[in-house]
Amino acid sequence: FPVSRSLSEHKAANFWCTIALLPPLKLKQIWEVDALVRLSLATTIASVLPSSAMLLRWPSRRGFLVSMCASALAFFLFSFQVHEPHILLPLLPAMLLAPELPAGSCWFAAVASFSMFPLLERDGLRVPYYVLQLALILVLAAFESALPSGAARPLPTSWRRICAASVAGMVVLHAAEALFAPPARYPDLYAVVFSAYASVHFCVGLCVLTCVQWRLVAT
């Protein structure tokens, strides 16, 4: 969608929209709508297939929840037309994994809320959004600090650093949005940047979920 369009007209926060935002990759100028629909269908099936195949071959309760989250996230990312609130579909199985992966589930919830900020801000929910995000970050930190010294951490050190960098990026974007007005030519610039930033996280999350399911199969 063009940056200059009204936020209420967006079909935002999906992978193909994010790719279309990049000047060299405006897919609507390269292919017809029918071709984009087929491309979206093929990409969605390809992204869902590995998780579904592993679940059918090696079924388990934990694998079922991971596959639900991965499949819903794939549909959110690669479907032809997606609205921001559809991120709640992969968020539900992610929350069901919280007893086993509390830190990862809290981080995913924070990114999901971040991706919906343009809609929430438009509806006057900026303050509740900030309160929710702060609560999620505090819960995420509490899981780490509550562990005794030397205990196994819920997230490896490398992933804890990635989560910290992710949260820091969200804070920076929020600070920029609050302090600097967007250019008059691009009034929805921050909505686009927020969607793109969240989409990168969701793509990484899909890869991580597929790897987690593969590790479950291997063990």
XYZ file of C-alpha atoms in Angstrom:
219
model
C 0.000 0.000 0.000
C 1.304 3.493 -0.704
C 2.624 5.346 2.309
C 0.320 8.269 1.557
C -2.917 6.258 1.908
C -5.148 6.674 4.934
C -4.437 4.212 7.727
C -8.088 3.155 7.738
C -7.651 1.877 4.174
C -4.622 -0.263 4.905
C -4.485 -3.984 4.560
C -1.388 -3.821 6.697
C 1.190 -5.914 8.510
C 1.625 -8.808 6.104
C 4.791 -9.874 4.386
C 3.840 -9.016 0.825
C 2.687 -5.538 1.809
C 6.017 -5.011 3.555
C 7.967 -6.180 0.500
C 5.838 -3.924 -1.707
C 6.924 -0.945 0.387
C 10.523 -1.275 -0.765
C 11.074 0.936 -3.826
C 12.888 -1.726 -5.907
C 10.256 -4.387 -5.114
C 6.826 -2.914 -5.815
C 5.220 -6.206 -6.714
C 1.974 -4.684 -7.982
C 3.983 -2.938 -10.699
C 5.617 -6.207 -11.736
C 2.748 -8.740 -11.659
C -0.995 -8.710 -12.120
C -3.282 -9.300 -9.140
C -4.005 -12.883 -10.244
C -0.290 -13.660 -10.266
C 0.124 -12.133 -6.816
C -2.742 -14.260 -5.500
C -1.098 -17.412 -6.843
C 2.257 -16.350 -5.452
C 0.700 -15.699 -2.062
C -1.040 -19.095 -2.110
C 2.137 -20.946 -3.073
C 4.201 -19.139 -0.438
C 1.626 -19.797 2.280
C 1.481 -23.508 1.470
C 5.279 -23.755 1.325
C 5.656 -22.037 4.709
C 2.999 -24.205 6.389
C 4.101 -27.525 4.886
C 7.258 -28.245 6.983
C 5.487 -27.794 10.319
C 2.400 -29.706 9.209
C 4.467 -32.589 7.835
C 6.449 -32.921 11.073
C 3.256 -32.874 13.138
C 1.600 -35.567 11.023
C 4.710 -37.754 11.088
C 5.572 -37.248 14.774
C 2.457 -36.050 16.641
C 2.762 -34.696 20.188
C 0.967 -32.192 22.400
C 3.823 -29.693 22.419
C 4.418 -30.187 18.708
C 0.731 -29.526 18.079
C 0.890 -26.151 19.854
C 4.112 -25.168 18.081
C 2.625 -26.190 14.727
C -0.558 -24.198 15.444
C 1.515 -21.096 16.171
C 3.749 -21.583 13.124
C 0.828 -22.248 10.766
C -1.193 -19.256 11.987
C 1.876 -17.051 11.713
C 2.506 -18.282 8.156
C -1.061 -17.427 7.144
C -0.688 -14.014 8.754
C 2.566 -13.270 6.940
C 1.892 -14.627 3.472
C -1.857 -14.422 2.892
C -2.937 -12.072 0.134
C -4.985 -9.800 2.384
C -4.415 -9.518 6.127
C -5.521 -7.115 8.829
C -3.403 -6.240 11.860
C -5.720 -7.948 14.440
C -5.174 -11.302 12.711
C -1.911 -11.553 14.661
C -4.140 -12.650 17.549
C -4.539 -16.026 15.808
C -0.881 -17.124 16.265
C -0.794 -15.316 19.611
C -3.356 -17.722 21.123
C -1.253 -20.913 20.722
C 1.815 -18.877 21.703
C 0.117 -18.107 25.021
C -0.740 -21.782 25.477
C 3.018 -22.428 25.255
C 3.698 -19.885 28.014
C 4.010 -22.462 30.846
C 6.909 -24.075 28.968
C 8.309 -21.015 27.150
C 7.327 -18.033 29.328
C 9.978 -15.609 28.121
C 9.442 -16.389 24.456
C 5.669 -16.081 24.797
C 5.946 -12.699 26.546
C 8.301 -11.423 23.864
C 5.959 -12.577 21.095
C 3.003 -10.889 22.819
C 4.967 -7.638 23.048
C 5.838 -7.728 19.329
C 2.231 -8.589 18.432
C 0.959 -5.612 20.440
C 3.612 -3.414 18.839
C 2.427 -4.414 15.353
C -1.095 -3.216 16.221
C -0.002 0.132 17.684
C -1.130 2.245 14.673
C -4.659 0.874 15.047
C -4.662 1.212 18.828
C -3.331 4.758 18.642
C -6.010 5.718 16.147
C -8.680 4.385 18.541
C -7.300 6.418 21.451
C -5.718 3.440 23.240
C -2.170 4.759 23.430
C -2.002 4.772 27.258
C -3.461 1.239 27.741
C -1.040 0.035 25.086
C 1.954 1.496 26.937
C 0.770 -0.037 30.208
C 0.384 -3.458 28.575
C 3.802 -3.310 26.951
C 5.456 -2.267 30.197
C 3.747 -5.152 31.999
C 4.944 -7.650 29.400
C 8.514 -6.373 29.622
C 8.435 -6.543 33.428
C 7.096 -10.098 33.320
C 9.805 -11.044 30.828
C 12.475 -9.567 33.133
C 10.905 -11.238 36.175
C 11.244 -14.702 34.661
C 14.970 -14.110 34.285
C 15.632 -12.492 37.663
C 13.585 -15.070 39.594
C 15.945 -17.877 38.613
C 18.695 -18.724 41.087
C 22.290 -18.133 40.111
C 23.599 -20.903 37.879
C 20.153 -22.204 36.951
C 19.265 -22.985 33.372
C 17.789 -19.943 31.703
C 14.542 -20.132 29.684
C 16.336 -18.441 26.796
C 19.976 -18.868 25.714
C 22.234 -15.862 26.177
C 22.240 -15.095 22.447
C 18.433 -15.048 22.311
C 18.211 -12.901 25.431
C 20.414 -10.357 23.680
C 18.247 -10.531 20.566
C 15.113 -9.975 22.651
C 16.776 -7.029 24.401
C 17.752 -5.509 21.040
C 14.226 -6.093 19.750
C 12.665 -4.301 22.715
C 15.199 -1.481 22.416
C 14.253 -1.029 18.759
C 10.592 -0.772 19.671
C 11.401 1.851 22.306
C 13.418 3.882 19.791
C 10.608 3.784 17.226
C 8.066 4.855 19.830
C 10.316 7.721 20.917
C 10.734 8.861 17.302
C 6.981 8.660 16.712
C 6.258 10.700 19.842
C 8.935 13.362 19.295
C 9.096 13.873 15.528
C 6.174 14.500 13.205
C 6.201 12.532 9.938
C 6.883 14.393 6.674
C 3.811 16.013 5.157
C 4.270 13.881 2.041
C 4.183 10.643 4.066
C 1.664 11.094 6.888
C 1.515 7.348 7.572
C 5.269 6.854 7.626
C 5.380 5.575 11.205
C 2.537 3.112 10.587
C 4.522 1.681 7.686
C 7.765 1.508 9.683
C 6.015 -0.176 12.615
C 4.482 -2.781 10.287
C 7.795 -3.452 8.550
C 9.684 -3.776 11.847
C 7.112 -6.193 13.232
C 7.024 -8.216 9.992
C 10.760 -8.874 10.208
C 10.256 -10.200 13.738
C 7.398 -12.434 12.635
C 9.454 -13.889 9.771
C 12.250 -14.707 12.208
C 9.669 -16.105 14.636
C 8.314 -18.458 11.966
C 11.815 -19.799 11.293
C 12.451 -20.219 15.024
C 9.164 -22.091 15.539
C 10.006 -24.467 12.693
C 13.430 -25.099 14.231
C 11.870 -25.653 17.669
C 9.490 -28.224 16.226
C 12.364 -29.967 14.451
C 14.292 -30.152 17.741
C 11.219 -31.675 19.403
C 11.145 -34.310 16.680
C 14.872 -34.978 17.044
C 14.577 -35.505 20.808
